[in-house]
Coordinates of C-alpha atoms in Angstrom, one line a residue:
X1 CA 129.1 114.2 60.7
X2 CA 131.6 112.1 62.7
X3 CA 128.8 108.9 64.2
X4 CA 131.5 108.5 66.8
X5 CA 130.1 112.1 68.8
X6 CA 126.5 110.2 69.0
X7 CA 125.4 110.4 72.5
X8 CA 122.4 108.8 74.4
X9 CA 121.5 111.9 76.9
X10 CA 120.1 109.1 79.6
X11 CA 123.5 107.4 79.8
X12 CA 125.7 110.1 78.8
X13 CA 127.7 107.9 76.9
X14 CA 129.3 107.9 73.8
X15 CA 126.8 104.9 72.3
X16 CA 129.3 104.1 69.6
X17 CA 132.4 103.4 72.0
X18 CA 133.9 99.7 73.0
X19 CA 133.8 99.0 77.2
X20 CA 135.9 100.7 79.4
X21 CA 139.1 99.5 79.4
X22 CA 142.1 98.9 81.9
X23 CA 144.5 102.6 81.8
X24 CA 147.8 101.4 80.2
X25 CA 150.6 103.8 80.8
X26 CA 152.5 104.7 77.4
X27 CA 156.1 104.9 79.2
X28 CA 157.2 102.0 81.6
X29 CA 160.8 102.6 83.0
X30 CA 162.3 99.9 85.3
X31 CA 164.4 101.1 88.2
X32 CA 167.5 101.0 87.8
X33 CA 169.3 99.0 91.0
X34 CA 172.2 101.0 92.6
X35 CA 174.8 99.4 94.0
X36 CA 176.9 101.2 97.2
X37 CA 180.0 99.7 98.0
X38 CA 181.2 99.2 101.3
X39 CA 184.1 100.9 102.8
X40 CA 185.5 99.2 105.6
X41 CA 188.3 100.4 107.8
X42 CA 190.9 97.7 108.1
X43 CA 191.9 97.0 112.2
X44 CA 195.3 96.9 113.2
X45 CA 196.8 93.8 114.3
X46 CA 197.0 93.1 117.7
X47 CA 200.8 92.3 117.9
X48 CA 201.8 90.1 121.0
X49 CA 204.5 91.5 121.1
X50 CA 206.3 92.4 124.5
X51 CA 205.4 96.6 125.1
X52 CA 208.8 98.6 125.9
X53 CA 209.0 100.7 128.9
X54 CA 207.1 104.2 128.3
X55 CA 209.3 107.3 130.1
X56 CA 208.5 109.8 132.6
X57 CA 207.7 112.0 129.8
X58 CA 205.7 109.9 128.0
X59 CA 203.4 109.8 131.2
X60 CA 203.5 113.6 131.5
X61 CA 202.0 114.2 127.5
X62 CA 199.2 111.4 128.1
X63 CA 198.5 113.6 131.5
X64 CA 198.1 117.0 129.4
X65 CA 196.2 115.4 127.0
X66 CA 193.6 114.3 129.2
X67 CA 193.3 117.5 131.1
X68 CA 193.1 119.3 127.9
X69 CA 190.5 117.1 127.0
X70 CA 188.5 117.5 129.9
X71 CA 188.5 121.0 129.5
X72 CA 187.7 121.3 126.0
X73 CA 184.7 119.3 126.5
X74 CA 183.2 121.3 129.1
X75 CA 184.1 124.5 127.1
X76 CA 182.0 122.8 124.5
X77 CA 179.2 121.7 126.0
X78 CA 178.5 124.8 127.7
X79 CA 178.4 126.5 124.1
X80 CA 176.1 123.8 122.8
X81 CA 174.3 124.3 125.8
X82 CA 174.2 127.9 125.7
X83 CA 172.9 127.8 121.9
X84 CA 170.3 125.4 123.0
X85 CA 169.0 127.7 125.8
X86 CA 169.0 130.9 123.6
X87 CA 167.4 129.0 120.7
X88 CA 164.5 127.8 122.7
X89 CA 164.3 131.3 124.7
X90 CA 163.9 133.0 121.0
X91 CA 161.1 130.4 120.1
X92 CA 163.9 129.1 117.5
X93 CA 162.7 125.7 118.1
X94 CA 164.8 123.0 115.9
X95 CA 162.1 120.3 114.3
X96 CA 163.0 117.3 112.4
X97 CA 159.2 116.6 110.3
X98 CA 158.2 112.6 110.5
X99 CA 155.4 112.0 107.5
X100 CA 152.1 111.3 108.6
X101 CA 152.0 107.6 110.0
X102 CA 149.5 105.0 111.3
X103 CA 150.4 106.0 114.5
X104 CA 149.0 105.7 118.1
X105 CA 151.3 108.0 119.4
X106 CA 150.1 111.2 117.8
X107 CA 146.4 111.9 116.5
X108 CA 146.4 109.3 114.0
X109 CA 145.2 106.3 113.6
X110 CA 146.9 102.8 113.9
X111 CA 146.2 100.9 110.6
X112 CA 144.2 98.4 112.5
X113 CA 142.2 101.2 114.0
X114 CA 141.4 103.1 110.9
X115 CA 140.6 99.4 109.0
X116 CA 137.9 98.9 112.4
X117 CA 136.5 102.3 111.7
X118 CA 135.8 102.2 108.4
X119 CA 135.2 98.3 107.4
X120 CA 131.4 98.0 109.1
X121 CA 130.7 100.5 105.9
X122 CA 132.1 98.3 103.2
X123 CA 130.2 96.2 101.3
X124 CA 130.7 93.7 98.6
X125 CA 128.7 94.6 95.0
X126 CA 127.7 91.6 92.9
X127 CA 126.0 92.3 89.6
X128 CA 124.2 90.6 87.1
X129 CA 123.1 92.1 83.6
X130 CA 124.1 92.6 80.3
X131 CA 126.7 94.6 78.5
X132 CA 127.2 95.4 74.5
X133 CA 130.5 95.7 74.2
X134 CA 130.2 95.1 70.3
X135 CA 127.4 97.2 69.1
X136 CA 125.7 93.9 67.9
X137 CA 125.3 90.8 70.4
X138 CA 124.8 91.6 74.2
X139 CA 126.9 89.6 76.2
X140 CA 125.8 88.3 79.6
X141 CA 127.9 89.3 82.7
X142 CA 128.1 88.8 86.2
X143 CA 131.0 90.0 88.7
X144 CA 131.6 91.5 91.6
X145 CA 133.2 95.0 93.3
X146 CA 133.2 96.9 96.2
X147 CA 131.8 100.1 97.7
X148 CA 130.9 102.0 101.0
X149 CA 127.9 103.1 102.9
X150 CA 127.2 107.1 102.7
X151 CA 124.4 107.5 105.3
X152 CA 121.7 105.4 107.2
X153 CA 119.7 106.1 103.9
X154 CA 121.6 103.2 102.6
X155 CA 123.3 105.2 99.6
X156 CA 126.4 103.2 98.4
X157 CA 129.1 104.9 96.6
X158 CA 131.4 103.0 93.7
X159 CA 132.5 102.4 90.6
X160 CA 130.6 103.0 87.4
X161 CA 132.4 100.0 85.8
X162 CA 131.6 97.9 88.8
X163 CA 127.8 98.2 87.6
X164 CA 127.7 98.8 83.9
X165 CA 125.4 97.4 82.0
X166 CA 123.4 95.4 85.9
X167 CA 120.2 94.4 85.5
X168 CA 120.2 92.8 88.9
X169 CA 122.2 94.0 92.1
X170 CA 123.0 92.4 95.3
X171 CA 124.8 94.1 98.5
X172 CA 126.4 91.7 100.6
X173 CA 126.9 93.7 103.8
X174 CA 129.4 93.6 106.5
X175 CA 127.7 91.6 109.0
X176 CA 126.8 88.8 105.9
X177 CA 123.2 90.3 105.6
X178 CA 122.8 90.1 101.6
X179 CA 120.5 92.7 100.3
X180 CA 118.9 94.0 97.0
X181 CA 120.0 97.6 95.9
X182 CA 119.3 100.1 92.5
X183 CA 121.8 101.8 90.3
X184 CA 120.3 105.5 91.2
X185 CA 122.9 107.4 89.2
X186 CA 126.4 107.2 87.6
X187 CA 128.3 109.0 86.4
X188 CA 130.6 107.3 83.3
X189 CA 133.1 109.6 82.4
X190 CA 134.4 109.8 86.5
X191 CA 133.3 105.8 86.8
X192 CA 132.0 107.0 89.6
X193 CA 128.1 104.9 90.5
X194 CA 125.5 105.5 93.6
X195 CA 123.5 102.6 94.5
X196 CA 120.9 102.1 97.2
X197 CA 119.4 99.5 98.8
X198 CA 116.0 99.0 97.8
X199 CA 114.6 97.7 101.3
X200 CA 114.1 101.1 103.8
X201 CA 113.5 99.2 106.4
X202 CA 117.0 97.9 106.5
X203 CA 119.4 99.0 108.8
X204 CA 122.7 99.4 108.0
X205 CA 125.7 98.6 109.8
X206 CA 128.2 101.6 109.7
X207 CA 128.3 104.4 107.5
X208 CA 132.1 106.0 106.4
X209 CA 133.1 109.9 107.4
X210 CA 134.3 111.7 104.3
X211 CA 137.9 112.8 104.4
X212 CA 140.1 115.7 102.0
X213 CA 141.4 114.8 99.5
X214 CA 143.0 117.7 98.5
X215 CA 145.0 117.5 101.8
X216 CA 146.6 114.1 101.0
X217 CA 150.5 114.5 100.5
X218 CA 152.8 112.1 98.9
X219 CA 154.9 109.8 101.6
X220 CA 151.0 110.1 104.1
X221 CA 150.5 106.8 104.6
X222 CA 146.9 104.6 104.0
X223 CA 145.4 101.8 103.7
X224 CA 142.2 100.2 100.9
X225 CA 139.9 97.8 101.9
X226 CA 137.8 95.6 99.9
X227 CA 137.1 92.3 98.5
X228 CA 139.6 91.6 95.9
X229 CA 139.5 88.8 93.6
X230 CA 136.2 86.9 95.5
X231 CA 134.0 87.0 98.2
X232 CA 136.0 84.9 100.1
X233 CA 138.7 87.7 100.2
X234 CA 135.9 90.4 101.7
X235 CA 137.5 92.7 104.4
X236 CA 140.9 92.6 102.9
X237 CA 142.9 95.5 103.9
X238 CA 145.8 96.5 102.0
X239 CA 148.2 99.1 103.4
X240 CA 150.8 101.7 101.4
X241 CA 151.9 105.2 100.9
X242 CA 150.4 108.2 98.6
X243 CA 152.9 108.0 95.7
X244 CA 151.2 110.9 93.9
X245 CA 148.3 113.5 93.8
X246 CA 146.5 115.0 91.3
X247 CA 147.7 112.2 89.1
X248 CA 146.0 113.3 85.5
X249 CA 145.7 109.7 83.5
X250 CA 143.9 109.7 80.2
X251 CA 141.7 106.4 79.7
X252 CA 141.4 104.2 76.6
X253 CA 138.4 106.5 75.5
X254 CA 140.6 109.9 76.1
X255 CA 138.3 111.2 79.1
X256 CA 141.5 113.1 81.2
X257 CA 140.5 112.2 84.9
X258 CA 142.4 113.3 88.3
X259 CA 143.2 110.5 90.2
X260 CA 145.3 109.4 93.6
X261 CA 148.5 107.2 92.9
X262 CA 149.0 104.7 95.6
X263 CA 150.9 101.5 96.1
X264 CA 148.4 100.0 98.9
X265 CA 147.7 96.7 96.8
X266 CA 144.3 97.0 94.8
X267 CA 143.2 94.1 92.4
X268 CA 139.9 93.0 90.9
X269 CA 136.9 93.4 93.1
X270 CA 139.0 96.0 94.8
X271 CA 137.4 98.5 92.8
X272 CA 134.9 101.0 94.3
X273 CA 136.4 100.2 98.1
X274 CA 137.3 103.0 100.2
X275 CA 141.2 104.6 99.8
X276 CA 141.6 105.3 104.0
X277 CA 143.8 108.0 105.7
X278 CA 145.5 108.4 109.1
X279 CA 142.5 109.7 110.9
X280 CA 140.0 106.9 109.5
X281 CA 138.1 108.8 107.3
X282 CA 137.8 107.9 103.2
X283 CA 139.8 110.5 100.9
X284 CA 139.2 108.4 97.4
X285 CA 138.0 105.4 95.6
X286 CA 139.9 102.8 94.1
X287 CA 139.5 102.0 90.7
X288 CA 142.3 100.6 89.2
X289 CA 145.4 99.5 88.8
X290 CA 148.5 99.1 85.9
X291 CA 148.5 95.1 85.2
X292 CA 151.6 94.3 83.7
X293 CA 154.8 91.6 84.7
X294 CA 157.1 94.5 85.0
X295 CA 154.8 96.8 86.9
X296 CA 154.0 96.5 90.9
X297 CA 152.8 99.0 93.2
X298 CA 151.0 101.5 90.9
X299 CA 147.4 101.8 91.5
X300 CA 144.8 104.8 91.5
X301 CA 141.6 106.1 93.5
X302 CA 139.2 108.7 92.9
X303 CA 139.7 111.7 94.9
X304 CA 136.9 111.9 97.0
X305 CA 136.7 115.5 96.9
X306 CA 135.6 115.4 93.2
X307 CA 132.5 113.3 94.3
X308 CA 131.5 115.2 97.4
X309 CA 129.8 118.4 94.9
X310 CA 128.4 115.3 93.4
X311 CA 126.7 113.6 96.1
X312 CA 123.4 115.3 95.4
X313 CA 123.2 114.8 92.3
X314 CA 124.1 111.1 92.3
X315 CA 121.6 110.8 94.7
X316 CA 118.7 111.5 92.5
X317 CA 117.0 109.1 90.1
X318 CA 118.7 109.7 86.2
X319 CA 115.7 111.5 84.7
X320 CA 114.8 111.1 80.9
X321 CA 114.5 112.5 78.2
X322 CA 114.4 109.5 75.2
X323 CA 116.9 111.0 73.1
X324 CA 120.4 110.6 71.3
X325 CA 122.0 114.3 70.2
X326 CA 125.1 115.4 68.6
X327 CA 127.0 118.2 69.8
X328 CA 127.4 120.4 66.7
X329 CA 130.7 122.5 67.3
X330 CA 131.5 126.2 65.6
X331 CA 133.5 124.0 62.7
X332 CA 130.7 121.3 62.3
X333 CA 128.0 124.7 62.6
X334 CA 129.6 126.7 59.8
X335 CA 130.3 123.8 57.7
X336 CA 126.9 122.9 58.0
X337 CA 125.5 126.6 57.7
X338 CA 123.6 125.3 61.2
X339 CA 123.9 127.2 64.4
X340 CA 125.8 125.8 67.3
X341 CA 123.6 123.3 69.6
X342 CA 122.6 119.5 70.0
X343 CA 121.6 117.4 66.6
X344 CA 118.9 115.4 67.6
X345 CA 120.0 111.9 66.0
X346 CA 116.7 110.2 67.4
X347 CA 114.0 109.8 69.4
X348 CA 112.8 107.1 71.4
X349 CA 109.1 106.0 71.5
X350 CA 106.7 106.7 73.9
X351 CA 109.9 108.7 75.7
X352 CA 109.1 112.4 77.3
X353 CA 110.6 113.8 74.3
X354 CA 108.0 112.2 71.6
X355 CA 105.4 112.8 73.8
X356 CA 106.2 116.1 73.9
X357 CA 106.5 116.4 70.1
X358 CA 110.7 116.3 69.6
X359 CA 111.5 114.9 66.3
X360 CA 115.0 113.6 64.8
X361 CA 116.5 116.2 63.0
X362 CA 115.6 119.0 65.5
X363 CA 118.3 121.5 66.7
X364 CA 118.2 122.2 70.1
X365 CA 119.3 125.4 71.0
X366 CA 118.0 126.2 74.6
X367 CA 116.8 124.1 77.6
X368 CA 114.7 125.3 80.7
X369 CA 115.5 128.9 78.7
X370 CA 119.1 128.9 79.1
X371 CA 121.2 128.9 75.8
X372 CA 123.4 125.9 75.6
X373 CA 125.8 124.4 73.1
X374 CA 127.4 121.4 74.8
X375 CA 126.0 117.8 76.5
X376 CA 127.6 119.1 79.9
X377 CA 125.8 122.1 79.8
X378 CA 122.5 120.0 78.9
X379 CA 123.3 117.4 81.7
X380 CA 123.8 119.7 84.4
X381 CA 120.7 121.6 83.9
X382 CA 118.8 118.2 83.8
X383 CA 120.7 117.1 86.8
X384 CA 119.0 120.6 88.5
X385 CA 115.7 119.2 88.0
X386 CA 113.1 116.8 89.7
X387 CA 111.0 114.2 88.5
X388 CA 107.8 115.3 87.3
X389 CA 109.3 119.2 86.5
X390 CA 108.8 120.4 82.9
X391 CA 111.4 122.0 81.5
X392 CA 111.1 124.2 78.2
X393 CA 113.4 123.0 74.9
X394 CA 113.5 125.4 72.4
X395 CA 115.1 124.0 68.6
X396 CA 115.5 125.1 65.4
X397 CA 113.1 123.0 63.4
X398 CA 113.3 123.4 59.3
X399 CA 114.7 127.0 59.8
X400 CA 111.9 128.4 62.4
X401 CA 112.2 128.3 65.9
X402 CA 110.0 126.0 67.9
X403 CA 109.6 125.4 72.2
X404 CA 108.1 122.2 73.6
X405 CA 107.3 121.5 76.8
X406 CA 109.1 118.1 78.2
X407 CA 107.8 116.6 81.5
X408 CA 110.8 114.5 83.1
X409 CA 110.5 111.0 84.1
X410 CA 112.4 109.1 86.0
X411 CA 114.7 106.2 84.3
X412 CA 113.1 102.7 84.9

């Protein structure tokens, strides 16, 4: 059995896999500059030379021309005007579209308006922890991101990889008020996190309205705010254009994800900050960017439409169950004369799953009665579930079947 498929069901991660990495597009292709000549009509010199006299009949062909002229002009702008009338009379109205703009002039926003809208609700993330990026020696980290305020709960939406591996988190909020806050829930393979702030009886400044994503065309204009680089950069707003939607991008660990391409400018610490449309309200979350010499403009949110479903979810406490399982595929079952289900690798002490009797080498087969075969099936029963409920996990245990009982506890 391939280790690499080991996953821990609390982080549902692959425990085997290196950090998330930077996406690195396979084909780079510069633009190519064209070049337009210009045509430009020569003029005529201006001789000074003395005119000769013009004729009588000269006079006479300059006076037709003119009141042919005359004539044809009004002959055609009674037509145009005739066209125009019956046009608008058929409701055959003639309308050049302008892309959606930061503009005052029409229902949108100006991009000062939509940054003072929004910005109250962004907030800087600065973490502390550790991360094993090696599988052997932890490395301390610190660092910072960004995110946005949900509701007056004080739920925080960002990045997964703004807060991997945070032991300690600090909010730093718009109006310089630093406060603690909790990773809640993440969700890795989205790198999409919710934090909260720990203290209820704090109130918070602002709180973003959540836009469509899936109405976002390319040429709409928006803008990203966040705190690239350093705190000292907080509130930076960055303005472009949608380059692309539904943008599928495979990451260093093959996860496929669906992302926004935009060239508003988004660097380190940028990530988890609000993607903003015309009308103020937040349609993604940046994440990341292409960093390369020959590269500019090429960066990627979250569509926020793939987080909204989520919300609830993400809002709940990770609940566990203290063990690491293997998916066991059709190939891997007949191979293995097993049936399809999850392998459990191993158990952690004193963890729901020992108390309830689980042991390593147990097949599971069903959970909370329902017949599953895959982690996502698994994870989003769990993510069903309250803490405290008990849920019923039936496995295949030296050929018989077994059910144990598994009270859910919240993830300290």
């Amino acid at each position: 059995m391939n280790e690499d498929n080991i996953y821990d069901v609390e982080n549902y991660e692959n425990v085997n896999s290196g950090a998330q990495e930077e996406i690195k597009e396979d084909f780079i292709e510069e633009d190519k500059a064209f070049e337009k000549e210009s045509y430009v009509h020569p003029i005529n010199d201006i001789s000074n030379k003395p005119k000769k006299k013009r004729g009588k009949g000269t006079f006479k062909v300059i006076a037709l021309a003119l009141i042919a002229g005359l004539i044809g002009g009004a002959i055609g702008s009674g037509s145009v005007y005739y066209l125009t009338k019956n046009n608008y009379q058929n409701g055959n109205k003639v309308i050049t579209p302008n892309p959606q703009t930061f503009s005052s002039d029409s229902e949108g926003l100006t991009a000062s308006e939509a940054f003072e809208k929004v910005a109250p609700a962004v907030v800087i993330v600065s973490v502390s922890g550790v991360v094993d990026y090696s599988g052997i020696i932890p490395k301390e980290t610190s660092g910072i991101g960004s995110g946005f305020i949900i509701n007056e709960e004080g739920y925080i939406l960002t990045n997964y990889h703004v807060i991997e591996g945070a032991k300690e988190v600090v909010v730093t909020l718009s109006d310089g008020r630093d406060v603690s806050a909790r990773v809640v829930n993440y969700d890795q393979a989205r790198d999409v996190a919710m934090l909260k702030i720990t203290d209820d009886s704090i109130k918070v400044p602002a709180v973003v309205e959540l836009g469509d994503s899936d109405a976002l065309k390319p040429g709409e204009q928006v803008v990203a705010i966040g705190s690239p680089l350093s705190k000292e950069f907080n509130q930076t707003v960055t303005s472009g254009i949608v380059s692309a939607v539904n943008r599928t991008v495979q990451t260093s660990s093959g996860q496929q994800v669906n992302l926004i391409q935009t060239d508003a400018a988004i660097n380190p610490g940028n990530s988890g900050g609000p993607l903003v449309n015309t009308k103020g309200e937040v349609v993604g979350i940046n994440n990341m960017k292409i960093s390369s010499d020959s590269v500019e403009g090429i960066g990627f949110s979250i569509p926020i439409n793939e987080v909204k479903d989520r919300i609830e979810s993400l809002s709940k406490p990770i609940l566990n169950l203290g063990i690491s399982i293997r998916e066991i595929n059709s190939d891997l079952a007949k191979q293995l004369k097993l049936e399809e289900g999850l392998y459990i690798v191993e158990v952690t002490e004193f963890s729901p799953a020992e108390k309830a009797g689980l042991k390593g080498g147990d097949l599971i087969v069903k959970f909370d009665g329902k017949r599953i075969k895959t982690f996502e099936e698994l994870k989003e029963i769990r993510d069903t579930k309250e803490e405290g409920d008990i849920v019923s996990v039936e496995v295949i245990r030296n050929g018989e079947n077994k059910t144990f009982n598994v009270q859910l506890e919240a993830k300290q």
